[in-house]
Coordinates of C-alpha atoms in Angstrom, one line a residue:
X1348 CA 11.6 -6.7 -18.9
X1349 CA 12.0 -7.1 -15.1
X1350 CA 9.5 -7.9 -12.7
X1351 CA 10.3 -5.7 -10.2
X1352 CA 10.6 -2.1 -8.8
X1353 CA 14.1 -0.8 -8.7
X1354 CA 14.1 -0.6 -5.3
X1355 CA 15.9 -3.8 -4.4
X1356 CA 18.2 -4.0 -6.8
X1357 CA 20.1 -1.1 -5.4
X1358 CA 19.9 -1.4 -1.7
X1359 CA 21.5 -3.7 0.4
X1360 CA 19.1 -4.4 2.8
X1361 CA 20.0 -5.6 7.0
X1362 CA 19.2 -8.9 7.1
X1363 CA 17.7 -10.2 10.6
X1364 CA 17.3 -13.9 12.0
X1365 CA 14.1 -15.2 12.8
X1366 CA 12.5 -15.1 16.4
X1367 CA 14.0 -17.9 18.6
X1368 CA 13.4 -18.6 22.7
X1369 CA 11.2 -16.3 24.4
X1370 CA 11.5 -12.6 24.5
X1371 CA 9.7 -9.8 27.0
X1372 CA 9.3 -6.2 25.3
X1373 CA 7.4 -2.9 25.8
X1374 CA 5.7 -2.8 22.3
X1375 CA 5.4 -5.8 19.7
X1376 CA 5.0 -4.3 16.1
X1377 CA 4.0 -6.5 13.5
X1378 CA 4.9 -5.3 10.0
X1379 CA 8.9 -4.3 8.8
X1380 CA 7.6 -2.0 6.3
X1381 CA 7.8 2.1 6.8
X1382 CA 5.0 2.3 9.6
X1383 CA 6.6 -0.5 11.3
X1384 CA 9.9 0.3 11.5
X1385 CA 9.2 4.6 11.6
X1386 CA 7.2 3.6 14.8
X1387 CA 10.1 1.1 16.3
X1388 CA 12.5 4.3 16.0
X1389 CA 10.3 6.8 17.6
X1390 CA 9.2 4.6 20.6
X1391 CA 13.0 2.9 20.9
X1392 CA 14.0 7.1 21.4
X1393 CA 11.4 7.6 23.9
X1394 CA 12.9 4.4 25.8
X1395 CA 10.6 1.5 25.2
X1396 CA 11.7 -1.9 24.5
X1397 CA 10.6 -2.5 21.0
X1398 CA 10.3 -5.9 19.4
X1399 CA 9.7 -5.8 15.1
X1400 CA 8.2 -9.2 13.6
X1401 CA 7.8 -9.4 9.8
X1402 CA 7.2 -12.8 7.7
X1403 CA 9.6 -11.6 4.8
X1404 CA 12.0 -9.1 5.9
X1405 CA 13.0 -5.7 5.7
X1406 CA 10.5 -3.7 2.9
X1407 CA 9.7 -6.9 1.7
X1408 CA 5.9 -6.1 1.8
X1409 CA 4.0 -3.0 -0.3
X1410 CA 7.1 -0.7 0.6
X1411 CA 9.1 -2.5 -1.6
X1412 CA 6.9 -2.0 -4.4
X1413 CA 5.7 1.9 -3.7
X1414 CA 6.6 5.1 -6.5
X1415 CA 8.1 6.8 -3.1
X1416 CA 5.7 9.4 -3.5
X1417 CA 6.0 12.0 -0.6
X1418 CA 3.2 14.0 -0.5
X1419 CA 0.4 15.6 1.2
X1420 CA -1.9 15.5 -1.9
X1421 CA -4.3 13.1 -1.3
X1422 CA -6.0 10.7 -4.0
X1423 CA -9.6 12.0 -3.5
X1424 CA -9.1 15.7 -4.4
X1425 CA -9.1 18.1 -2.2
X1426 CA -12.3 19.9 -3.4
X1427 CA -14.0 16.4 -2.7
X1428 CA -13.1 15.7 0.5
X1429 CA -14.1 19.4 1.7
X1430 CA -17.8 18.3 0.0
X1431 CA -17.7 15.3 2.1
X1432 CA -16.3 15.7 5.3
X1433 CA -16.4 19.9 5.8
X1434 CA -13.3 22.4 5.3
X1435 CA -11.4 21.4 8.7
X1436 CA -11.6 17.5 8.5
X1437 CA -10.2 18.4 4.7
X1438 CA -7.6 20.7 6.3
X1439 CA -6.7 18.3 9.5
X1440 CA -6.0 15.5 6.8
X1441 CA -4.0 16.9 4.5
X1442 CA -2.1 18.3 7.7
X1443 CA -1.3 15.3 8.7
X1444 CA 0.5 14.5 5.0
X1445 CA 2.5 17.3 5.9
X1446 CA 3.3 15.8 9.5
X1447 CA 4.0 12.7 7.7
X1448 CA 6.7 14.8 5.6
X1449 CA 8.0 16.7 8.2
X1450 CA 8.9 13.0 9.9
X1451 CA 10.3 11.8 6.8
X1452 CA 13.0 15.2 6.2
X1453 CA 13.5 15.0 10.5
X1454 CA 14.6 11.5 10.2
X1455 CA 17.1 11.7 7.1
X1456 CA 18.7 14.8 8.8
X1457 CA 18.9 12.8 11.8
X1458 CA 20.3 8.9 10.5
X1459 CA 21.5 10.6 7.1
X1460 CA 20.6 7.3 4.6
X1461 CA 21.7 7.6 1.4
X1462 CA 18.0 7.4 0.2
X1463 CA 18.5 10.0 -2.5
X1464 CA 15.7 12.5 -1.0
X1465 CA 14.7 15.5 -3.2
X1466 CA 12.5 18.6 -2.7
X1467 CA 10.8 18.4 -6.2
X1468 CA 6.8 20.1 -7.0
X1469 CA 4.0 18.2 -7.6
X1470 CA 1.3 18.8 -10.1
X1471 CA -2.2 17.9 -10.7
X1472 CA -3.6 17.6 -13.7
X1473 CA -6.1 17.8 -16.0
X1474 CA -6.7 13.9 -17.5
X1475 CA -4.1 13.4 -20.1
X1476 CA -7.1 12.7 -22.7
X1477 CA -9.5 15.1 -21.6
X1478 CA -10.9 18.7 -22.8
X1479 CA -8.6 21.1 -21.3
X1480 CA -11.1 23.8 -21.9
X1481 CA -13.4 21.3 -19.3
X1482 CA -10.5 20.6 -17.2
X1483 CA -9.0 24.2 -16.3
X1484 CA -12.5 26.2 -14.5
X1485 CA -12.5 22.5 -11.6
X1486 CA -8.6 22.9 -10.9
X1487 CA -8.5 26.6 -10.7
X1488 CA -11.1 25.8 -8.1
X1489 CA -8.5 23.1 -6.4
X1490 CA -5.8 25.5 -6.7
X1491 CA -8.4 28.4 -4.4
X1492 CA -9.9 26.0 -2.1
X1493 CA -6.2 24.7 -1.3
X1494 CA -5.1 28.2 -0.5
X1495 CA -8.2 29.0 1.4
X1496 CA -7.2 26.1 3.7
X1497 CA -3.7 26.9 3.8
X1498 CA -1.6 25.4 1.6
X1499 CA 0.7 26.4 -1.1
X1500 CA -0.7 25.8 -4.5
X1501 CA -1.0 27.7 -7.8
X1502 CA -2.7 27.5 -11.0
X1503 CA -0.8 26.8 -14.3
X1504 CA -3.2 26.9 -17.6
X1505 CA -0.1 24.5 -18.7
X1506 CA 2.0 22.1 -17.0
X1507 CA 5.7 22.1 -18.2
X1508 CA 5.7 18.6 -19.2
X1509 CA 1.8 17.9 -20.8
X1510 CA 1.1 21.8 -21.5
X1511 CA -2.2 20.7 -19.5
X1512 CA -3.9 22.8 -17.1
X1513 CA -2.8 21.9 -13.2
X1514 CA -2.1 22.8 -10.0
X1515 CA 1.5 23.3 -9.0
X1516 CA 2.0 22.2 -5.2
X1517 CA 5.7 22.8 -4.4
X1518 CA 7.9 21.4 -2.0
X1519 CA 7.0 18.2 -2.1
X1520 CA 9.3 15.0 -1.4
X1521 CA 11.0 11.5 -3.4
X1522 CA 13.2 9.5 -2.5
X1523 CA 14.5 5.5 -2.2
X1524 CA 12.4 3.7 0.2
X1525 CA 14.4 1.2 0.8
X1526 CA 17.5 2.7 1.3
X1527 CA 15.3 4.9 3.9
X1528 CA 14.0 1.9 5.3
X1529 CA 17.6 0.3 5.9
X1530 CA 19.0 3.4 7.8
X1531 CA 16.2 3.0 10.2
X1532 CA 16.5 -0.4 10.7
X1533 CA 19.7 -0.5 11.4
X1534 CA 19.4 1.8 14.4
X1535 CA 16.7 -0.3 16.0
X1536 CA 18.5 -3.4 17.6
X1537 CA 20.3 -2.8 20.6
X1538 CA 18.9 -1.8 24.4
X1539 CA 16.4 -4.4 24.6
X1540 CA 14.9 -4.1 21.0
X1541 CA 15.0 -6.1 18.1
X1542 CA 13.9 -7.1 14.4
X1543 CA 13.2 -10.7 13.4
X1544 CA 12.5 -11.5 9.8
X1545 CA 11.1 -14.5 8.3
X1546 CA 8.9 -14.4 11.0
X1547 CA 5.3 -14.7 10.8
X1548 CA 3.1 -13.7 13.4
X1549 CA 0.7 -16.7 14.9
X1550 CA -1.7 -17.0 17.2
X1551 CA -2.0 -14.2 20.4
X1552 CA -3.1 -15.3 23.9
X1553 CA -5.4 -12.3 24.6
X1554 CA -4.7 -12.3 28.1
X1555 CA -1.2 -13.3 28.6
X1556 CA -0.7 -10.3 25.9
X1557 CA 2.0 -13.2 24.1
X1558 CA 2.4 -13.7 20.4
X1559 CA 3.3 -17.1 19.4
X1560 CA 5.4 -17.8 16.1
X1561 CA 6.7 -21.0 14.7
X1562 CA 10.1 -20.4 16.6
X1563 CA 9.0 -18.5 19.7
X1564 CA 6.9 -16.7 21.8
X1565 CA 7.3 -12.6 22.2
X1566 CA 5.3 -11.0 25.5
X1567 CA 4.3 -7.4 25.5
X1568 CA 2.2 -4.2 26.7
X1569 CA 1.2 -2.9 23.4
X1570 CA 0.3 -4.4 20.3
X1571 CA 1.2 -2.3 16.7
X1572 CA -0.3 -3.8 13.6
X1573 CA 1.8 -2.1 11.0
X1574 CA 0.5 -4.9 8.4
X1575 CA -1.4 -2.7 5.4
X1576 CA -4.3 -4.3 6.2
X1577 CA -4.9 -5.3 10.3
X1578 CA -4.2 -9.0 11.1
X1579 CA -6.2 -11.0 14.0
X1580 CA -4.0 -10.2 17.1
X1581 CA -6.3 -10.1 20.6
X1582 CA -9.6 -9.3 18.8
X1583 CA -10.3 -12.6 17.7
X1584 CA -11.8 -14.0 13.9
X1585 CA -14.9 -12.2 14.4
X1586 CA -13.6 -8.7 15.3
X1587 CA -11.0 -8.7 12.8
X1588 CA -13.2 -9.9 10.1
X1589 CA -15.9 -7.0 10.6
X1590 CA -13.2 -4.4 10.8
X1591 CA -11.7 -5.8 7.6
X1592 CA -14.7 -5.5 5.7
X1593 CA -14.0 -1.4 6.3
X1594 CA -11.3 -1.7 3.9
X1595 CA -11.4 -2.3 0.2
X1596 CA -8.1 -3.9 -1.6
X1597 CA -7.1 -2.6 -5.3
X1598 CA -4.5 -3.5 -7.0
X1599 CA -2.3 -0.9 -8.9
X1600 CA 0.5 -1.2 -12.0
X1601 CA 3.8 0.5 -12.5
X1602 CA 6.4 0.5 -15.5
X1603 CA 9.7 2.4 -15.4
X1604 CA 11.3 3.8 -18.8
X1605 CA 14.3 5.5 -19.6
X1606 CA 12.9 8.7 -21.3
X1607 CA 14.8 12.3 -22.9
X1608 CA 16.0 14.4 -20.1
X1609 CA 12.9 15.7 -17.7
X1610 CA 12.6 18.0 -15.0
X1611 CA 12.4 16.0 -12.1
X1612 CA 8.6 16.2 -10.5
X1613 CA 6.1 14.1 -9.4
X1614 CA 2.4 14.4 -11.7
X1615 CA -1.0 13.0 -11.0
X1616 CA -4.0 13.0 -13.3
X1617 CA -7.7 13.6 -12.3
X1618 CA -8.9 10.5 -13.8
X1619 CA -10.4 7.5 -12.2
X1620 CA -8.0 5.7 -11.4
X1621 CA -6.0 7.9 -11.9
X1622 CA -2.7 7.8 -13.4
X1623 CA 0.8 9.0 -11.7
X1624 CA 3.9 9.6 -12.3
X1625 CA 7.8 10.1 -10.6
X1626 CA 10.4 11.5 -13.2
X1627 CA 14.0 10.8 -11.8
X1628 CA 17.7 12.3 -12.9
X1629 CA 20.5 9.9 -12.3
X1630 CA 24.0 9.7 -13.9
X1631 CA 22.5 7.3 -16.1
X1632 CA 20.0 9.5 -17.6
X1633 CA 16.2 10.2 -17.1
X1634 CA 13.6 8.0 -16.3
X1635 CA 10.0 7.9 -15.3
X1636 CA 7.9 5.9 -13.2
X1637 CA 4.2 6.1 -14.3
X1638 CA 1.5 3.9 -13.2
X1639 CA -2.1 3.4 -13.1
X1640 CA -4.8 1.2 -14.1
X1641 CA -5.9 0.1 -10.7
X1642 CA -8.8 -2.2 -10.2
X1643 CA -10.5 -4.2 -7.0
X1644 CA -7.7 -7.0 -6.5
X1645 CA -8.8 -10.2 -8.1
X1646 CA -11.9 -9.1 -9.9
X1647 CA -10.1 -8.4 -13.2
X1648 CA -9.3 -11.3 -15.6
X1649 CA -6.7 -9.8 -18.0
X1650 CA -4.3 -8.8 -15.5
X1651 CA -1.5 -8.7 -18.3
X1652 CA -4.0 -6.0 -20.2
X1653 CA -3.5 -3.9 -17.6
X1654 CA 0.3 -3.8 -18.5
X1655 CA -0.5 -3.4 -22.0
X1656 CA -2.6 -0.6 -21.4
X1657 CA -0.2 1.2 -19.0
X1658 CA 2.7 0.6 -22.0
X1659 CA 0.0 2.1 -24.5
X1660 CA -0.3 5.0 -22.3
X1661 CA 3.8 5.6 -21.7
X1662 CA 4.3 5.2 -25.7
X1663 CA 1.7 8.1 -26.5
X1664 CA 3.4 10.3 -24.0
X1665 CA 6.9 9.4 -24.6
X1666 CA 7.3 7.9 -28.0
X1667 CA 11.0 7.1 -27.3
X1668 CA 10.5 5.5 -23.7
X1669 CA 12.7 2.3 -23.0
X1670 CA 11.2 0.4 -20.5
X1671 CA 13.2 -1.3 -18.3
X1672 CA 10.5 -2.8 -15.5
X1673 CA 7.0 -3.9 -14.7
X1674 CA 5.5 -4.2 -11.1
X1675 CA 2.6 -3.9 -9.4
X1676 CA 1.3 -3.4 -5.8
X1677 CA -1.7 -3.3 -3.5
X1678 CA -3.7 -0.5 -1.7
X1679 CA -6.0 -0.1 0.9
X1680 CA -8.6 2.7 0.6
X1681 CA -11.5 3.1 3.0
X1682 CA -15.2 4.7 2.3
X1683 CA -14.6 8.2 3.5
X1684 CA -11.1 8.2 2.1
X1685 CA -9.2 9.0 5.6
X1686 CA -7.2 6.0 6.4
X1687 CA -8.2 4.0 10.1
X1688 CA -5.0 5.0 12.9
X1689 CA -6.1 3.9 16.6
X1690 CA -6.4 1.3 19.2
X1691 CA -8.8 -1.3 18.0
X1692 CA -8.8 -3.1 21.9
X1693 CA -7.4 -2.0 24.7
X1694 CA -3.5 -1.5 23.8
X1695 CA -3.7 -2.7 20.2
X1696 CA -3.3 -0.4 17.5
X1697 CA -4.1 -0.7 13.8
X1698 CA -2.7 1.5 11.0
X1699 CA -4.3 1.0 7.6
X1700 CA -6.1 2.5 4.6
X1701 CA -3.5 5.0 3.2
X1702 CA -4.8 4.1 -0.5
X1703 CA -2.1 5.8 -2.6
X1704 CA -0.4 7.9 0.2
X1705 CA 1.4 4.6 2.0
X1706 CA 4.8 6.2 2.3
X1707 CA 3.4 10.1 3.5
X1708 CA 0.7 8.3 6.2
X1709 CA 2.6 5.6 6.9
X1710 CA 4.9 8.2 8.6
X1711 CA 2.6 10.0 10.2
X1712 CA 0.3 7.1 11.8
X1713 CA 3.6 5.9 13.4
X1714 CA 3.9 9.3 15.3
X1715 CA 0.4 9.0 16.0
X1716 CA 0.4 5.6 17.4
X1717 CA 3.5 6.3 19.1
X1718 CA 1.8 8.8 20.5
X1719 CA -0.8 6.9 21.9
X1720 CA 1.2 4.0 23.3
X1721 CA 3.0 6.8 25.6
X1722 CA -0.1 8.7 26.9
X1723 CA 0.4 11.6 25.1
X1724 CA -2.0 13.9 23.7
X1725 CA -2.4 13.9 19.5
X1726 CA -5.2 16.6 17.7
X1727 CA -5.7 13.5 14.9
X1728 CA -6.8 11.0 17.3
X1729 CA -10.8 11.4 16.5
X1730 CA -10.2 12.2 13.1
X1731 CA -8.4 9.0 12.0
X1732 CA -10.2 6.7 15.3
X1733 CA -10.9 3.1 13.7
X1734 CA -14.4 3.3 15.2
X1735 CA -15.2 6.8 13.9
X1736 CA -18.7 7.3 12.3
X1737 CA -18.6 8.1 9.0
X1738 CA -22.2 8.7 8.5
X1739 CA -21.5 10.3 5.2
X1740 CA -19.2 7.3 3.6
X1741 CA -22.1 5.0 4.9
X1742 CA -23.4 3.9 1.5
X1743 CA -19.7 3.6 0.6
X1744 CA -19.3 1.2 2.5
X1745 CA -22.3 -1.0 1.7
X1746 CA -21.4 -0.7 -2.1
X1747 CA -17.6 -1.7 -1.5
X1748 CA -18.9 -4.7 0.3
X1749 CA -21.5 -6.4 -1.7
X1750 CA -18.3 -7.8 -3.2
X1751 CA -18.4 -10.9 -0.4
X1752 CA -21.7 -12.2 -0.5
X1753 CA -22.2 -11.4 -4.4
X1754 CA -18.7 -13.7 -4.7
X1755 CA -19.1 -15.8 -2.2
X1756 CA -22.0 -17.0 -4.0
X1757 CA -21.4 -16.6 -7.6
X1758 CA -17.9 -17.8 -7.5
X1759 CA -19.1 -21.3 -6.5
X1760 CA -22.0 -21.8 -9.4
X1761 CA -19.5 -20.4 -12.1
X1762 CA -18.0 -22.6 -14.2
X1763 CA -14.6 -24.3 -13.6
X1764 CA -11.6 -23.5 -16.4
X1765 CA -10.6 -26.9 -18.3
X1766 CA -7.3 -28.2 -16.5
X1767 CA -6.1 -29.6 -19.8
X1768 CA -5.8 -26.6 -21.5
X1769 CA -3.7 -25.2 -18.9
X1770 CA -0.4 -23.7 -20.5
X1771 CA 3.4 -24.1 -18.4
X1772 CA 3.3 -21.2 -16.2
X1773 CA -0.6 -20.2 -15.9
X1774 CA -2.7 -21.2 -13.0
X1775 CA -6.4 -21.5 -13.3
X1776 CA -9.7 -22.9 -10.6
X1777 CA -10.4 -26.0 -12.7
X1778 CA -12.7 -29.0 -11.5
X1779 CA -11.1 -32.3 -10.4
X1780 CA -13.2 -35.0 -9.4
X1781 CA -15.9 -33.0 -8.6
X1782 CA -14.2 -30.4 -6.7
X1783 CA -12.9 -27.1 -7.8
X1784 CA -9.0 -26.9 -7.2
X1785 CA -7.1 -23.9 -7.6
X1786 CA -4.1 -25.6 -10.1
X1787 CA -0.9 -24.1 -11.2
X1788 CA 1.4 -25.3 -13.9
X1789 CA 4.8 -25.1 -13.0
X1790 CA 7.6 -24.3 -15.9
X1791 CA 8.2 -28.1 -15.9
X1792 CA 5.1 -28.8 -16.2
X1793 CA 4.1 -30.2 -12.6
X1794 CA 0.8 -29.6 -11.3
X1795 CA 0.9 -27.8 -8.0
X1796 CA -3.1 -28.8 -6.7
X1797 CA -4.5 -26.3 -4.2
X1798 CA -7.7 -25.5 -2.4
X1799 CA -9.7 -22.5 -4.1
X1800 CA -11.3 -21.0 -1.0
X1801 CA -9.1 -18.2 0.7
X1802 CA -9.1 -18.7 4.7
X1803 CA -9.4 -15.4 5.4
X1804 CA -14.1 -15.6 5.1
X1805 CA -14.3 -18.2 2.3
X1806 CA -14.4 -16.5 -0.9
X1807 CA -12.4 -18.4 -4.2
X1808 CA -9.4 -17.2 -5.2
X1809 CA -9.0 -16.2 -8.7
X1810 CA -5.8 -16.5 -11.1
X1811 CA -3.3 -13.3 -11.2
X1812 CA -1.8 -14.2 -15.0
X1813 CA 0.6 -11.1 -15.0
X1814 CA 2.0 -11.5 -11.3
X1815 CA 1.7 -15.4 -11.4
X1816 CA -0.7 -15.2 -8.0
X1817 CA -3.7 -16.3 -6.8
X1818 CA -5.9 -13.5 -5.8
X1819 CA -8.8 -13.1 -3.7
X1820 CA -11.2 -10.9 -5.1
X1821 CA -13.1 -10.2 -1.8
X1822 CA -11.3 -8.8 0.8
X1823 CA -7.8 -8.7 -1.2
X1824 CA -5.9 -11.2 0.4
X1825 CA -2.4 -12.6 -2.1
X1826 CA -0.9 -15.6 -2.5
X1827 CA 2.1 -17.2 -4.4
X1828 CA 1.3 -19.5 -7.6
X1829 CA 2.8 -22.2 -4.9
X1830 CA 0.1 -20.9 -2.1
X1831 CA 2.3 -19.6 0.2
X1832 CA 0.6 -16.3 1.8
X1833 CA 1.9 -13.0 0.4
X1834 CA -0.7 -10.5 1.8
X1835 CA -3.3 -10.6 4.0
X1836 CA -5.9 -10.2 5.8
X1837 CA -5.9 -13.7 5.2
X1838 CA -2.7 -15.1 8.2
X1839 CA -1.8 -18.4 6.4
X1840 CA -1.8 -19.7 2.7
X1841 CA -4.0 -22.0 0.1
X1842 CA -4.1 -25.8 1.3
X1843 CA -2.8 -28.3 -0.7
X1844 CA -5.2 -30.5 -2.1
X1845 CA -5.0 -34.0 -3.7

């Protein structure tokens, strides 16, 4: 089976060199993933210079890995977030899903990708091994409460698929996000602006407003962090750090099957976590994309159970599934559940904390912050403001957090893994000479000999057996078996060690 979404294979991505020399733009966004690159297009059109930075590429971060779903439907339901936050912070954010959407279906018309977009309906429901008796009275409540606020929903006592009680939301959106990404980035270079991959962002001179990378040095007005999770830029270790700890990473699994012919639709259930699913119709047949299974990011040991879980699951709903791939990806969810879009400092702006909704708020924050960079007035900014006071996710946040002291701690007196008994191909934090090492085994059986502690606040990485990483299970931060960074908030890799 592959190890990969489907995305790449059938995309050929722009390709950009890295930064060289010195350059002089408008607005430096870091981050080449949709938030990046939707903002880059909507400030280029308002006729700003716009330079893009990303250390990979094109979608070669979490929107290479996304199930596309395009949707205002938020993962806390809807009923949930009116209990929390009141009816019009509930409306205002899902709103703002449907700005996001409305960005998304204004842009195709506009650079017409071949991204495969399709109007398709979206249905949640009752957990797939739950009492439907149990299920039906709490989502013909969803179903009220959504048209109360607005929005077009009905109840079904029976999905078509599951024959499980739902809510049918139609109208909503799939497509390829890569191929979406490509049409936008290939309409960003030219009249001062510019895309640099394999380009990873260094330190920033606060008061020069200059961001220096291994090849060169980009100056700027305003500052876009379109990272998943903020990076340093002018707010220093500190400031970064304490924002960071707003933000809680879990990791999430896919598989995609070739299944009998399905209407195409998008499905969510009302577990926790909850699991999803994208059916799609191509000339090969049907297939499906269901995932699931999320945890905290590094705090599960049996990363490959997961998988085997998610298979278990596909097999009891589709007995005659193929499957074809396995992936999995990373999301950002904060304590009251609306994602963090604003200006951290003065001209820097953050976008972050879309938990399962990457693709709808990723749009949408780039009008935002787009909005903001020009001076012009948006009704989200206080909702989403990244120094908001959330006084009802307050304990939210302390319980999220006890994750970094509790590990920084315990990590360090638990015992090391046996390096001997390392197999080709598995990684493990072992002790050598009296140190704990983070040590992979390659496939030829060299020792690659790392430092444990991530550099993001010190916490110790732990193995990642199914996706061959070393994980961080503190604050989230990803690296290769190798320790080469993948994913921050950490901004550089493992050190070797002898």
């Amino acid at each position: 089976m592959k190890k990969q979404s489907p995305w790449p294979d059938s995309v050929d991505l722009p390709r950009f060199p890295p930064l060289r020399g010195r350059i002089t733009a408008d607005v430096l966004i870091i981050g080449a993933g949709i938030t990046g690159l939707t903002a880059a297009w909507v400030l280029k059109k308002a006729g700003l210079r716009v330079v893009v930075i990303d250390q990979f590429g094109v979608g070669g971060g979490e929107t290479g890995r996304t199930t596309a779903h395009v949707t205002p439907v938020t993962d806390r339901r809807l009923s949930d977030l009116n209990h929390r936050l009141g009816p019009l912070p509930a409306r205002a954010f899902w709103e703002a899903g449907l700005e996001g959407m409305r960005r998304i279906d204004e842009t195709v018309a506009e650079l017409q990708p071949d991204c495969g977009l399709r109007q398709v309906p979206g249905y949640l429901i009752g957990v797939m091994d739950g009492d439907r008796e149990k299920e039906g009275p709490s989502l013909k409540r969803d179903a009220a409460l959504a048209n109360e606020l607005g929005f077009d929903a009905e109840f079904l006592s029976r999905d078509p698929v599951f024959a499980r009680p739902a809510v049918r939301f139609p109208n909503q959106r799939k497509f390829h996000p890569l191929r979406y990404l490509a049409g936008l980035a290939r309409r960003i270079p030219g009249r001062g602006s510019h895309i640099f991959g394999r380009t990873r962002a260094g330190e920033t001179d606060a008061d020069r407003h200059e961001l220096h990378a291994a090849g060169g040095v980009v100056s700027y007005e305003s500052l876009i962090m379109a990272t998943h999770v903020p990076l340093r830029g002018e707010r220093g270790t500190l400031g970064a750090a304490s924002f960071q700890t707003k933000l809680a990473a879990y990791s999430t699994y896919a598989i995609e099957a070739v299944v009998d012919d399905l209407p195409e639709a998008l499905f969510w259930d009302t577990g926790d976590p909850y699991l999803y699913l994208r059916f799609d119709r191509r000339e090969e047949g049907c297939s499906v994309i269901i995932g699931g299974e999320d945890h905290k990011t590094g705090q599960e040991p049996d990363t490959e159970a997961c998988y085997a879980r998610l298979g278990k699951t596909l097999k009891s709903l589709f007995p005659n599934a193929r499957p074809r791939r396995r992936w999995s990806g990373q999301v950002w969810e904060t304590a009251d559940g609306l994602p963090y879009v604003g200006e951290v400092t003065d001209r820097q702006f953050v976008a972050t904390g879309f938990a399962g909704n990457g693709m709808t708020l990723g749009s949408f924050s780039a009008g935002l912050i787009a909005d903001l960079v020009v001076g012009r007035k948006n009704p989200w900014t206080d909702l989403f403001s990244p120094d908001r006071k959330a006084l009802k996710g307050a304990w939210e946040y302390v319980r999220e957090n006890t994750d970094y002291p509790v590990r920084l701690v315990a990590d360090r007196l638990r015992p090391a893994a046996d390096v001997e008994e390392l197999k080709k191909g598995g990684g493990a934090v072992v002790r050598l000479k009296g140190k704990k090492r983070a040590v992979y085994l390659d496939e030829n059986g060299r020792r690659i000999v790392l430092s444990p502690v991530c550099p993001h606040l010190g916490c110790l990485v732990e193995w990642n057996d199914a996706e061959k990483t070393w994980d961080c299970p503190c604050h989230g931060s990803r690296f290769k078996a190798t320790g080469e960074l993948l994913a921050g908030p950490a901004e550089r890799g493992l050190e070797k060690a002898d």
